[in-house]
Every structure is written in structure tokens, then in C-alpha cells.
Coordinates of C-alpha atoms and ligand atoms in Angstrom, one line a residue:
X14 CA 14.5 13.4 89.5
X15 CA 18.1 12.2 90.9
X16 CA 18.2 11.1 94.2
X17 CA 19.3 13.1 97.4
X18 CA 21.3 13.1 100.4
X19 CA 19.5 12.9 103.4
X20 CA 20.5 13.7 106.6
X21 CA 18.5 11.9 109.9
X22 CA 19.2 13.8 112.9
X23 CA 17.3 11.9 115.6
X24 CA 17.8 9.8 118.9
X25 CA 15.5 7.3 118.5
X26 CA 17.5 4.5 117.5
X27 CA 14.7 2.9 115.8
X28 CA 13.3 5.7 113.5
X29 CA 16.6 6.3 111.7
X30 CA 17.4 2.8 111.2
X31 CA 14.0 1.7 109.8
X32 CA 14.0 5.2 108.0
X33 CA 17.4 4.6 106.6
X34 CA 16.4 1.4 105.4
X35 CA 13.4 2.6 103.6
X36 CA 14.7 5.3 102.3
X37 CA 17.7 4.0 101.0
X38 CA 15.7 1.3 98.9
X39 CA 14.0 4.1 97.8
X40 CA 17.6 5.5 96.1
X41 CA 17.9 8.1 98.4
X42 CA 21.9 8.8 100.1
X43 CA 21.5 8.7 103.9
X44 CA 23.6 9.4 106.8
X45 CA 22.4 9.5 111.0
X46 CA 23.6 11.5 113.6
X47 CA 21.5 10.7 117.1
X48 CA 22.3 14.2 119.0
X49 CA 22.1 17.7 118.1
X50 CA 25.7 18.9 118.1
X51 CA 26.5 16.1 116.1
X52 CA 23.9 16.7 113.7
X53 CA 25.5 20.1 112.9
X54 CA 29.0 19.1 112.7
X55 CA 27.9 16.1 110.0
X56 CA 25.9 19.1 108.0
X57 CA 28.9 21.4 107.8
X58 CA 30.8 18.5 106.6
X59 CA 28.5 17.4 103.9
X60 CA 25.6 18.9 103.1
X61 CA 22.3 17.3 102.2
X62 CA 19.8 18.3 99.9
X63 CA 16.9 17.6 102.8
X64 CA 17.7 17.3 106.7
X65 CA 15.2 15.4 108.6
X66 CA 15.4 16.7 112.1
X67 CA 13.7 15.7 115.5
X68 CA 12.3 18.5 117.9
X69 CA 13.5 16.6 120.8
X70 CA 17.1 15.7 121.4
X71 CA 19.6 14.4 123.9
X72 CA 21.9 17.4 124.3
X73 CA 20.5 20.5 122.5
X74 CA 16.9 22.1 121.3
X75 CA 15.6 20.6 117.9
X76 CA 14.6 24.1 117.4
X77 CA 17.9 25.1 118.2
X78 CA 19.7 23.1 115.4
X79 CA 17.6 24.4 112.9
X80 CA 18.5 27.7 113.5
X81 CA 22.6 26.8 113.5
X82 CA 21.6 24.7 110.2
X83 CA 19.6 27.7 108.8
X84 CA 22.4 30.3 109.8
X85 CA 24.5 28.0 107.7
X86 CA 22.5 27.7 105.1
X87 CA 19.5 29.6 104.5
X88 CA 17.8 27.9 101.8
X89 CA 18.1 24.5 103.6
X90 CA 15.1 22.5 103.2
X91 CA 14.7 20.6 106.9
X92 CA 11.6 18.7 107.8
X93 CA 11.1 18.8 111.7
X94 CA 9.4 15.6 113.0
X95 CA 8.1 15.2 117.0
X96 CA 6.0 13.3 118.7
X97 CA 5.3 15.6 120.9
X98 CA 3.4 17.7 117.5
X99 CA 2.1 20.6 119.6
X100 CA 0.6 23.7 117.4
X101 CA 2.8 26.1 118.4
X102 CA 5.7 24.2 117.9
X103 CA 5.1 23.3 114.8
X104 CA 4.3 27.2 113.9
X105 CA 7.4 28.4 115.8
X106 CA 9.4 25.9 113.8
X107 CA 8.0 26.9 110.3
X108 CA 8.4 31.1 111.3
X109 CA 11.8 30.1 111.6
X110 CA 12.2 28.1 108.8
X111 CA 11.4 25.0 108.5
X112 CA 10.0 23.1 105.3
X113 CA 7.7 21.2 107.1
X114 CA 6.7 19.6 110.1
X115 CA 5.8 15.4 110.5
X116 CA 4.1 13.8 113.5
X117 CA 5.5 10.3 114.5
X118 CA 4.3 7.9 114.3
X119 CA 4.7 7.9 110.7
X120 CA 4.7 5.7 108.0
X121 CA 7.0 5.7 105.1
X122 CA 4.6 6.5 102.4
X123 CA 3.7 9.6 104.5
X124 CA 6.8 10.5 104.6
X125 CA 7.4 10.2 100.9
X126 CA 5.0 12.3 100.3
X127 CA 6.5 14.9 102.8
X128 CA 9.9 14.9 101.0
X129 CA 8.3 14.9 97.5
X130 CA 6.2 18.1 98.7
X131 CA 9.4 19.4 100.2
X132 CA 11.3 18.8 97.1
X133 CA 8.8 19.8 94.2
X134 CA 8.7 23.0 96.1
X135 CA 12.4 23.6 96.2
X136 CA 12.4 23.1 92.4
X137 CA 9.7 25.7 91.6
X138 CA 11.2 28.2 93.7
X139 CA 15.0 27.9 92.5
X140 CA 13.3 27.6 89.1
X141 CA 11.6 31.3 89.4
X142 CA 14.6 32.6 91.5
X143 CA 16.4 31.7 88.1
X144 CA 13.7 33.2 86.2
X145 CA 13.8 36.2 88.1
X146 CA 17.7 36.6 87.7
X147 CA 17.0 36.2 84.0
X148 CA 14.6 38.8 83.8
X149 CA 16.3 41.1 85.7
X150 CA 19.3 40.8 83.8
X151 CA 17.6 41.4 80.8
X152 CA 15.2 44.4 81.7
X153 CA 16.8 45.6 84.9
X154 CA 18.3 48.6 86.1
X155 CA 22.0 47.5 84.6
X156 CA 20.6 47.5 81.1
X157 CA 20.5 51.3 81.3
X158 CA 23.9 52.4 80.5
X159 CA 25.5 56.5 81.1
X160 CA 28.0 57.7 83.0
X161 CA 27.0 61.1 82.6
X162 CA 25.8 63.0 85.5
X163 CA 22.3 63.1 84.0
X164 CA 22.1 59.5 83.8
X165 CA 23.5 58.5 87.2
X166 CA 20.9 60.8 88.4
X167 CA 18.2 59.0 86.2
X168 CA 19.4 56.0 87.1
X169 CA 19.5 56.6 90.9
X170 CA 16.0 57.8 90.8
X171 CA 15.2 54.6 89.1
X172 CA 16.3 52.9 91.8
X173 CA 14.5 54.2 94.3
X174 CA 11.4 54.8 92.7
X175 CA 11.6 50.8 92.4
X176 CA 11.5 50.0 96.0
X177 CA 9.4 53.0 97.0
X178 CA 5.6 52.5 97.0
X179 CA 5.1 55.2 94.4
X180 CA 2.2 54.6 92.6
X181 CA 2.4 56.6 89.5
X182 CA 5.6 57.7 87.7
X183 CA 5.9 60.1 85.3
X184 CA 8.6 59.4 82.2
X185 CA 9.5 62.1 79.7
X186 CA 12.0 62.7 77.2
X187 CA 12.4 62.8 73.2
X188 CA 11.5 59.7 70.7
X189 CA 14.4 57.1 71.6
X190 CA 15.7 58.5 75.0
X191 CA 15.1 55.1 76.2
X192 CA 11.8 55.7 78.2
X193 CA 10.5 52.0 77.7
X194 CA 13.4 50.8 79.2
X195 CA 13.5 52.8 82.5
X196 CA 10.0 51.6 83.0
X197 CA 10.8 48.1 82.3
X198 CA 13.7 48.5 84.7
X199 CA 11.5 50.1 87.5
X200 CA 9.5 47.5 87.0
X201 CA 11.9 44.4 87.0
X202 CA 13.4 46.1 89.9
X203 CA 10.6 46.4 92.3
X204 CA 8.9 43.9 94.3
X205 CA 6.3 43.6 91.7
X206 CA 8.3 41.9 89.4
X207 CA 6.7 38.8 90.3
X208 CA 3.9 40.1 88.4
X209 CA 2.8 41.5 85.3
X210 CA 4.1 44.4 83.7
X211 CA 2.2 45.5 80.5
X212 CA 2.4 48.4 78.4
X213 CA -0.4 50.2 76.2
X214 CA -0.2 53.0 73.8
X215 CA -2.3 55.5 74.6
X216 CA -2.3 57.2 71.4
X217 CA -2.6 54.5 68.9
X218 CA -5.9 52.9 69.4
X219 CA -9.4 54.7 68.8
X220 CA -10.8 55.3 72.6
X221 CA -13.6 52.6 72.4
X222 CA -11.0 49.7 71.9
X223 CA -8.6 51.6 74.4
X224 CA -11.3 51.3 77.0
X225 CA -12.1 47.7 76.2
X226 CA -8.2 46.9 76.6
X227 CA -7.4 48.5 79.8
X228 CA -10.6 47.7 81.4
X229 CA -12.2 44.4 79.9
X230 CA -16.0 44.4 79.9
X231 CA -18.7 42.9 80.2
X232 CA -20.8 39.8 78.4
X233 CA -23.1 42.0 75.4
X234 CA -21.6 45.2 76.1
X235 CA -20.9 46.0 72.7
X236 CA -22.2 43.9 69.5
X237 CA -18.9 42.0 69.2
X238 CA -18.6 41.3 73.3
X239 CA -19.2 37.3 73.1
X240 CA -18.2 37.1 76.7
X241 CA -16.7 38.2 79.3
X242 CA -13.0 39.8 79.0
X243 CA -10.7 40.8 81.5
X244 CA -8.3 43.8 80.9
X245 CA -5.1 45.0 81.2
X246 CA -5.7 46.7 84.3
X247 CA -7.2 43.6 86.0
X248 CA -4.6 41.5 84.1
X249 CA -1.4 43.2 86.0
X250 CA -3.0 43.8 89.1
X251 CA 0.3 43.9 91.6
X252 CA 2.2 44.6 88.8
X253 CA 2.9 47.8 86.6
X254 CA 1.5 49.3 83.5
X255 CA 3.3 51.9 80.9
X256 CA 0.7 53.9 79.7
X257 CA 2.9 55.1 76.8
X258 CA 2.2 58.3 74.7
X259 CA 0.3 59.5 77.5
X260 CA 0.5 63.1 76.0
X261 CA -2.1 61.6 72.8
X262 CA -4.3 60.3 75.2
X263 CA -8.2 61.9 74.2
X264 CA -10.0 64.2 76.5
X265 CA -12.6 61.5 77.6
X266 CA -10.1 59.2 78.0
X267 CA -8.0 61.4 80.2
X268 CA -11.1 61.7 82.2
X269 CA -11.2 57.9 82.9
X270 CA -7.9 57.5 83.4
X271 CA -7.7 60.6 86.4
X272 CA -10.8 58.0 88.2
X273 CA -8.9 55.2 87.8
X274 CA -5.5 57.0 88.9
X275 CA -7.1 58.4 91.9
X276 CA -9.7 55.5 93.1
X277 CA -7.4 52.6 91.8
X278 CA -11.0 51.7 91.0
X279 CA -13.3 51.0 87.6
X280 CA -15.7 49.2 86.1
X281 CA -15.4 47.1 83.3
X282 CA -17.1 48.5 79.8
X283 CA -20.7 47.8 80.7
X284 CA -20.3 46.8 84.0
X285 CA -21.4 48.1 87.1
X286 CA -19.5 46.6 90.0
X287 CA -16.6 48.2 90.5
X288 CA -13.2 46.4 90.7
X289 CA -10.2 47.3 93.3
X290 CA -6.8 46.6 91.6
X291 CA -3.4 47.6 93.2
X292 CA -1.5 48.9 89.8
X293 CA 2.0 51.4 89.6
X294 CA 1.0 53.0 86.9
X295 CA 4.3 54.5 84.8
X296 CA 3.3 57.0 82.3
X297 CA 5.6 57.9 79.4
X298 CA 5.2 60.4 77.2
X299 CA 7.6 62.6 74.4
X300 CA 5.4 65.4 74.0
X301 CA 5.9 68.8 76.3
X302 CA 2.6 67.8 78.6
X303 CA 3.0 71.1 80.5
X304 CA 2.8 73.1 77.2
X305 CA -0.2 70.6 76.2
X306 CA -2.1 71.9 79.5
X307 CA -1.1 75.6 78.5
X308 CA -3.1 74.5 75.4
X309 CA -5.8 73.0 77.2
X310 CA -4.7 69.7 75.2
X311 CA -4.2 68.1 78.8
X312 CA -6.0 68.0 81.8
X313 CA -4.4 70.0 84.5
X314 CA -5.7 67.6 87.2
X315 CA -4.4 64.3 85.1
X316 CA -1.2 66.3 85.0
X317 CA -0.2 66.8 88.2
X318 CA -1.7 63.5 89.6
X319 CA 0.9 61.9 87.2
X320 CA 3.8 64.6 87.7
X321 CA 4.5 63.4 91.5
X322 CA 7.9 61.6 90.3
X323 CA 9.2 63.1 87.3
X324 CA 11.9 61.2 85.6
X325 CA 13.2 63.1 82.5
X326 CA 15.5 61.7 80.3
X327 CA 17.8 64.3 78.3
X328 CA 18.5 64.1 74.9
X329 CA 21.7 62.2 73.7
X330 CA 23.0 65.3 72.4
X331 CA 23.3 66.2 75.6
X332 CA 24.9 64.1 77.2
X333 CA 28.2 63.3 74.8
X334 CA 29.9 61.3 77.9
X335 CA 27.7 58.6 77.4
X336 CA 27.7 58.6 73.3
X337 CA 31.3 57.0 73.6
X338 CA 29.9 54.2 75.9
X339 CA 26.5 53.2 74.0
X340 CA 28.8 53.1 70.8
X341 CA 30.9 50.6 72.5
X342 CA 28.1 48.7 74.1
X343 CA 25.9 48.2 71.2
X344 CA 29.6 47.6 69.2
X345 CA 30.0 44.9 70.9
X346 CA 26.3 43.5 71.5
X347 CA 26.1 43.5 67.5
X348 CA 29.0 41.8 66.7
X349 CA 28.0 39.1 69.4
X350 CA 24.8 38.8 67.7
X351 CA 25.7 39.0 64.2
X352 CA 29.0 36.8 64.8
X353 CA 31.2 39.7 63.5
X354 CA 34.6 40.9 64.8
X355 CA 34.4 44.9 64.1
X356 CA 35.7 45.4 67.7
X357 CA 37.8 48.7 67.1
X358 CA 36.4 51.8 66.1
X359 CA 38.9 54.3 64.4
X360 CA 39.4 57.6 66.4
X361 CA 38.1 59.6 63.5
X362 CA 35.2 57.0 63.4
X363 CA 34.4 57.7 67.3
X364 CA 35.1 61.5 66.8
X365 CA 32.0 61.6 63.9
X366 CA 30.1 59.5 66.4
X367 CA 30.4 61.6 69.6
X368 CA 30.0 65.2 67.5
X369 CA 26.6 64.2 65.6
X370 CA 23.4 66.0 66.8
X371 CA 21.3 62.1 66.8
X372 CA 17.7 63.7 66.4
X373 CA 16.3 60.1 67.1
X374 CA 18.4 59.5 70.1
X375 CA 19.9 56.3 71.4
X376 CA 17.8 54.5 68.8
X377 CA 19.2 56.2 66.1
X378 CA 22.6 55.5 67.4
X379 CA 21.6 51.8 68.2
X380 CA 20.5 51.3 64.0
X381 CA 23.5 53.5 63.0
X382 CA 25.7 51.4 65.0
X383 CA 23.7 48.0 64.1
X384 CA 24.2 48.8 60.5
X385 CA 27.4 49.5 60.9
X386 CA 28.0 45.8 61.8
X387 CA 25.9 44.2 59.9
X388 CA 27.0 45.4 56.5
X389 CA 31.1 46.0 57.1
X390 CA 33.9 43.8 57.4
X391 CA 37.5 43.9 58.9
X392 CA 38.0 44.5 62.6
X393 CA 38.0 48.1 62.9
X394 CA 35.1 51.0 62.3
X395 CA 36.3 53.6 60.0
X396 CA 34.7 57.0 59.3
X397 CA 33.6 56.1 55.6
X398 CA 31.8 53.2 57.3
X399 CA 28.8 56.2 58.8
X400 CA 25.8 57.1 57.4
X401 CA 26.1 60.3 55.3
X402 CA 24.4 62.4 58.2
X403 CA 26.5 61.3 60.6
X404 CA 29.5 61.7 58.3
X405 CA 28.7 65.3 56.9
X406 CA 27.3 66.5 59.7
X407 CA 28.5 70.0 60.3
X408 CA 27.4 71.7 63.6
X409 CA 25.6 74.1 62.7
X410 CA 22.7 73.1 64.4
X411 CA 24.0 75.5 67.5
X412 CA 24.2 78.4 65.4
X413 CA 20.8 80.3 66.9
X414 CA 21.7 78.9 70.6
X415 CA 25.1 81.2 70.2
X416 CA 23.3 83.8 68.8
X417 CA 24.4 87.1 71.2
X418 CA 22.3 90.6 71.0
X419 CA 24.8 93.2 70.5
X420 CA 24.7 96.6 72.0
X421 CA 23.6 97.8 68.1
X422 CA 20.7 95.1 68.0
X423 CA 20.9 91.9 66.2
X424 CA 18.9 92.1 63.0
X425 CA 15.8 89.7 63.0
X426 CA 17.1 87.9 59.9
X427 CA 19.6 86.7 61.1
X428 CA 17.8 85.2 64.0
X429 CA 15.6 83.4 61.2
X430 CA 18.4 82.6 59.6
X431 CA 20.1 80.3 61.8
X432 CA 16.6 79.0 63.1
X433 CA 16.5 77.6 59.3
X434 CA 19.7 76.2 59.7
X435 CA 19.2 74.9 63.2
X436 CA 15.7 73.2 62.1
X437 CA 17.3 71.3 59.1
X438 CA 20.4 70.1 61.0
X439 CA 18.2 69.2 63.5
X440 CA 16.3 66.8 61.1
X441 CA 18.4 65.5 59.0
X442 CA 17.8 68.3 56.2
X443 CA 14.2 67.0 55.7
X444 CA 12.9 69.4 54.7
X445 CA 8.8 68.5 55.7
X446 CA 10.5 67.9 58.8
X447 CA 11.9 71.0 59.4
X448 CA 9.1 72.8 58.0
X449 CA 7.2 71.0 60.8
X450 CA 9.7 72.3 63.0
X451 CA 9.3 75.9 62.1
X452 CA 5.6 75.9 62.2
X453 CA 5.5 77.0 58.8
X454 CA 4.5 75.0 55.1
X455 CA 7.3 73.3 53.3
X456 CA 6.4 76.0 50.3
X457 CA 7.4 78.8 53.2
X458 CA 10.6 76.7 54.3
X459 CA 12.0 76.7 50.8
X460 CA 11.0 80.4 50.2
X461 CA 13.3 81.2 53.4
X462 CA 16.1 78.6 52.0
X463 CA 16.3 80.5 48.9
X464 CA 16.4 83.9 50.3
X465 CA 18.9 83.0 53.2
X466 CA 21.1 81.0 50.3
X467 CA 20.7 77.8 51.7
X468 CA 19.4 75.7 48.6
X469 CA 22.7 74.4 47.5
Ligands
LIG519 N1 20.5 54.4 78.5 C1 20.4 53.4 77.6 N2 21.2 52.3 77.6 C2 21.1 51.3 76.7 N3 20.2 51.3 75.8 C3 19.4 52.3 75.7 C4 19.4 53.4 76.6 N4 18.4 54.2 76.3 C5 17.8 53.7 75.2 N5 18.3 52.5 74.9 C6 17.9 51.7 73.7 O1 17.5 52.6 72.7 C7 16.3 52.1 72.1 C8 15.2 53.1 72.2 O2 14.9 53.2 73.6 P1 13.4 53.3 74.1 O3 12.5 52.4 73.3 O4 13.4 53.0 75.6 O5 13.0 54.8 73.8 P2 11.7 55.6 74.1 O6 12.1 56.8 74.8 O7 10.7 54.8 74.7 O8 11.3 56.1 72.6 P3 9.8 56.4 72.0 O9 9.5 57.8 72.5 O10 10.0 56.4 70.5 O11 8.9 55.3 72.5 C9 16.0 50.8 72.7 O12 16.6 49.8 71.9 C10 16.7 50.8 74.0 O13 17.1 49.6 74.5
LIG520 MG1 8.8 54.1 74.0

């Protein structure tokens, strides 16, 4: 490690002359100052890295210097050194910020060891600080961009939620609305950032293995159980967990999940004691989990347990203020990574972009746009650059939503009608997708396409 600047603030003649000595053939910078007032004046004019200060002074409080250092500089590392070492000054002097405390008579190895303790721990906490910055950079609240309305209001809620002590959230909104990365921002923003945040998809593992995950078990629980394991729950205790596709979560896992929810409390898979963890739980989910309890797919109880902070993110569609900003965003984060230089999109280009329905959101728009980059060259984003469904697209998808009942009725094919054409602009003209839509078989799409004219 390079060698620091010490500055000995101390009386005793003989202390910071046989201390400069030492410390100087150890490579260290140092500079004396035998009185308090000086002491400060010599830190404003050039800082140390470490201040070695003594508790009693000529003029002025030891304890008082540190405070005038410490107003100056907050971070300063100072170790206070007496030898008049009582308890409580010691403690006084640490609550207000000292490093650490040394009791003369000391040696210079002692010392050393002080300073290296000092120091090492200076390191590791800038080198987490910077860590921490890094993170939150990358996963933080900034990373979610909107100006409209809707997303201020998301994104204010974020906030909040973050330094509140809520302990579970609730995150809805279609496939690609950006769900993951408001939890990773209320995450990243809260205090428990210093610990783990994990995520787990509730819907994608069979419930035994689900179980095993979240909660570990135990040594022989289960044929394959070699040992011990520790889950995810234990694993990010202080932290948070995304318990994503909450809405495919089983009906026996939903019952765990409520205990554990309620009791912050559970047992590992054949275990018996239980275990107390201290978990935000987030829970995502794109599926309608009110209509799910209508259905008796989700338990009521689990459902309002989790619904205490609802954060619902709209669909892109709906918010065309922030289309224009994404495009420009992920515009310029592709051609940054891909080392391209498309930094102008044509009007007609952003026109396409901020009139197309995007079914799959602000990922769809991320690929389009990624795509875009990636396989074009020149400096500027023209329309015959777009995907074909972005291109084409025509707008009817509103059609049923402006639908009006007139005083002489509106006839009820019509109404199907434009629910036809609403499903298939809605899904890219897929047609099983549509069908899907609808509620009805592909065979009974294509019979209605046909009679309404709509195969072309
Ligand atoms: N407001 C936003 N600002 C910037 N990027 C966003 C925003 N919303 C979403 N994204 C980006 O869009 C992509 C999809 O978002 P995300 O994975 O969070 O969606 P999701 O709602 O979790 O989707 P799914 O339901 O499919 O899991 C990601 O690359 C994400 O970074
Ligand atoms: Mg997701």
C-alpha cells in the first residue's frame, strides 16, 4: 500500500519526536503540531490520510478537535491516544468518531498495528461504498426511465416503499412492463442493499424443488438430501426476495407461502426447528390475481396479505410520452454497446415507433430497437429500418374500445367484429394467439376471419 500523511497532534514533546522518527523510517509523511488550535489550522491546510490526536492538550479539548476535524471532514480516520485511557472517554471519543483509541505508553509496533487496523478498515469500507455506488447505478431507482405521469407516480412510490419498512410489495403489470427492474430498484434503494436480493419463479419449478429452494432442508429429507442446505429465504435474510409469477404459484404452495408471509417464520424441508428471518418479500406477478381469486385460482388471504402496496405498472401503450424516451435511451445504450453511430432517428421512423400498440412492452421495444442497431448502418434510423409489425401496423386495435351504442342498438356483429380485429392487432396477427385471446379454438378464429372478411 503507498504510504500516508500523518498528522501528530500532541504536546508531549517527546512522543511526536520519537514517533516521527519511527514512523518516518517506516515511509510514512509526518508533520507535528503541539496544541489543539494549531492542530486544526495544519489539517485544513493539508490533509492527512490518518490524524493521531492526544486527549489532553495545552489550549483546547482533544475531544474538541476531533469534532472541528470531523465537522471538516467526516470520513477522517483519527486515532485518539491518552494516558489518561478512562472508559468513558474512550467510548465518548469513538460515539463521536473516532477510529480508534491508544493508551500511552505505547510502543511503536503497537502502534503499527493500530494504523494498519485503521487503514485496512478505511480500504474495505471505501471499497463497498464504491461497490454500493456501482450497484446502485446499475439497478437503482434512475434505471427506471418515464416521464409520464404514470411513471413518476411509479417511480415515486418506488422511492418510498424503499426506505419504508414495508414488508411485502406487490408488483403487477403485463409481460415486459419492467416489473424486475422496479424490484431490483426497491431493493438497491433500501437499506437492505447491503444484503442479498434474490429472485425465484414461482411458476417454473415443480412445488417439491420450490420448497427445497426457498427453504433449504434438512440432512435425509428427501433421497437426494446429502446434507444440509440452506435456502433462499435463509440466504437473503435482511435482504429482499422477488417471488416472481406469484399468480402460478400452486394451491399448497400458496398455503406455505401465507405462514411464511405472516410469521416471517419456517422450517426447513424436514426440519422441525423453526427459523426467524427478517425478509421484504416483493411479489411480481402479470396475471389479473384479483380475477384468479374470483376463480378460486388464488387464495384470498395470500392476496390481500400481499396487496398492502400495490405498485402497477401500465402498459407501454399507454403511456406514449415515455415511448419517445426509451427509444432514445436504449438508442443510445446500443450503439454504445455495439460501437455503432445510428444516433438520429428519422421523424417518420419515431412517428412508427410512438403509434405501435408493443404487445410485449418495453422489451419488445428494447429488441426492436436493439435490432435495429445491430443490423443497420449510417447515422440515422429510417422507417424501412422497423420490423414489419411495427411498420404496418395500422390501429385498428382501438376499434371495439370506440365502439358507441346507438339510440337504434349496435348489432352484436359488429361488436365481434372489431373484437377480432382488436385480438389480432393486439398479437401481432398470430393467429393461436389471438384465438387465445378470444377464448375460442384457432378453427373458431378463422371461421369468424372468414365470415367478417378478414382473411386477406
Ligand atoms: N421504465 C423502464 N426504463 C428502462 N428500461 C425498462 C423499463 N421498464 C422495463 N425496462 C427494460 O425492459 C425489459 C423488460 O423489463 P422487465 O424484465 O423488468 O419486465 P417484467 O415486467 O419483469 O416482464 P415479465 O413479466 O416478462 O417478467 C428489461 O430489459 C428492462 O430493463
Ligand atoms: Mg419479470
Amino acid at each position: 500500500m503507498e504510504k500516508n500523511k500523518i498528522l501528530i497532534i500532541d504536546d508531549d514533546k517527546l512522543i511526536t519526536w520519537s514517533l516521527s522518527r519511527d514512523l518516518t523510517s517506516m515511509g510514512y509523511k509526518v508533520e507535528t503540531v503541539s496544541n489543539g488550535k494549531s492542530g486544526i489550522k495544519q489539517y485544513a491546510r493539508n490533509t492527512p490520510d490518518l490524524v493521531l490526536l492526544d486527549l489532553k492538550l495545552p489550549d483546547i479539548d482533544g475531544l474538541q478537535v476531533l469534532k472541528a476535524i470531523l465537522a471538516e471532514n467526516a470520513e477522517q480516520i483519527i486515532i485518539m491516544m491518552t494516558a489518561y485511557a478512562t472508559v468513558q472517554t474512550a467510548v465518548e471519543a469513538i460515539k463521536i468518531g473516532a477510529a480508534d483509541f491508544i493508551k500511552k505508553p505505547f510502543t511503536c509496533d503497537e502502534l503499527k498495528l493500530n494504523i494498519d487496523k485503521v487503514l485496512k478498515t478505511q480500504e474495505l469500507s471505501q471499497k463497498v461504498s464504491t461497490l454500493n455506488k456501482q450497484l446502485k447505478s446499475r439497478f437503482g431507482i434512475d434505471q427506471i426511465i418515464g416521464k409520464s405521469p404514470q411513471m413518476q407516480q411509479v417511480i415515486n412510490l418506488v422511492d418510498k416503499v424503499a426506505h419504508s419498512d414495508a414488508e411485502t410489495i406487490l408488483i403487477t403489470g403485463e409481460s415486459g412492463t419492467g416489473k424486475d427492474i422496479v424490484a431490483k430498484a426497491i431493493h438497491y434503494e433500501s437499506p437492505r442493499m447491503d444484503y442479498p436480493f434474490m429472485a425465484v419463479n414461482c411458476g417454473a419449478l415443480p412445488d417439491t424443488l420450490l420448497e427445497s429452494e426457498l427453504f433449504g432442508y434438512e440432512m435425509g429429507a428427501f433421497t437426494d438430501a446429502k446434507g444440509r442446505k440452506q435456502g433462499i429465504f435463509e440466504l437473503a435474510n435482511r435482504g429482499s426476495i422477488l417471488l416472481d409469477e406469484i399468480g402460478d404459484a400452486s394451491p399448497s404452495f400458496q398455503v406455505k407461502l401465507l405462514r411464511f408471509i405472516e410469521e416471517k417464520q419456517f422450517k426447513r424441508v424436514g426440519g422441525t426447528k423453526d427459523i426467524s428471518v427478517d425478509i421484504r418479500v416483493i411479489a411480481a406477478t402479470n396475471k389479473d390475481l384479483k380475477k384468479l381469486v374470483k376463480e378460486e385460482l388464488f387464495r384470498e388471504d395470500l392476496y390481500y396479505r400481499l396487496n398492502i402496496i400495490p405498485i402497477e405498472l401500465p402498459p407501454l401503450f399507454q403511456r406514449e410520452q415515455d415511448i419517445e424516451l426509451l427509444v432514445l435511451h436504449f438508442v443510445e445504450h446500443f450503439n454504445k454497446k455495439f460501437k455503432k453511430s445510428l444516433h438520429k432517428i428519422s421523424k417518420a421512423a419515431m412517428k412508427k415507433l410512438c403509434s405501435y400498440r408493443w404487445p410485449g412492452n418495453i422489451r419488445e421495444l428494447r429488441n426492436v430497437i436493439e435490432r435495429v442497431i445491430i443490423l443497420e448502418t449510417g447515422d440515422t434510423i429510417l422507417p424501412e429500418h422497423l420490423p414489419a409489425e411495427v411498420l404496418y401496423y395500422n390501429g385498428l386495435s382501438d376499434e371495439a374500445g370506440s365502439l358507441t351504442f346507438s339510440a337504434e342498438g349496435t348489432p352484436l356483429d359488429e361488436v365481434e367484429r372489431s373484437l377480432v380485429i382488436k385480438a389480432l392487432a393486439n398479437t401481432n396477427q398470430n393467429q393461436s394467439h389471438a384465438a387465445k385471446l378470444l377464448n375460442i379454438s384457432r378453427h373458431a378464429l378463422r371461421y369468424k376471419m372468414k365470415k367478417y372478411n378478414l382473411l386477406n
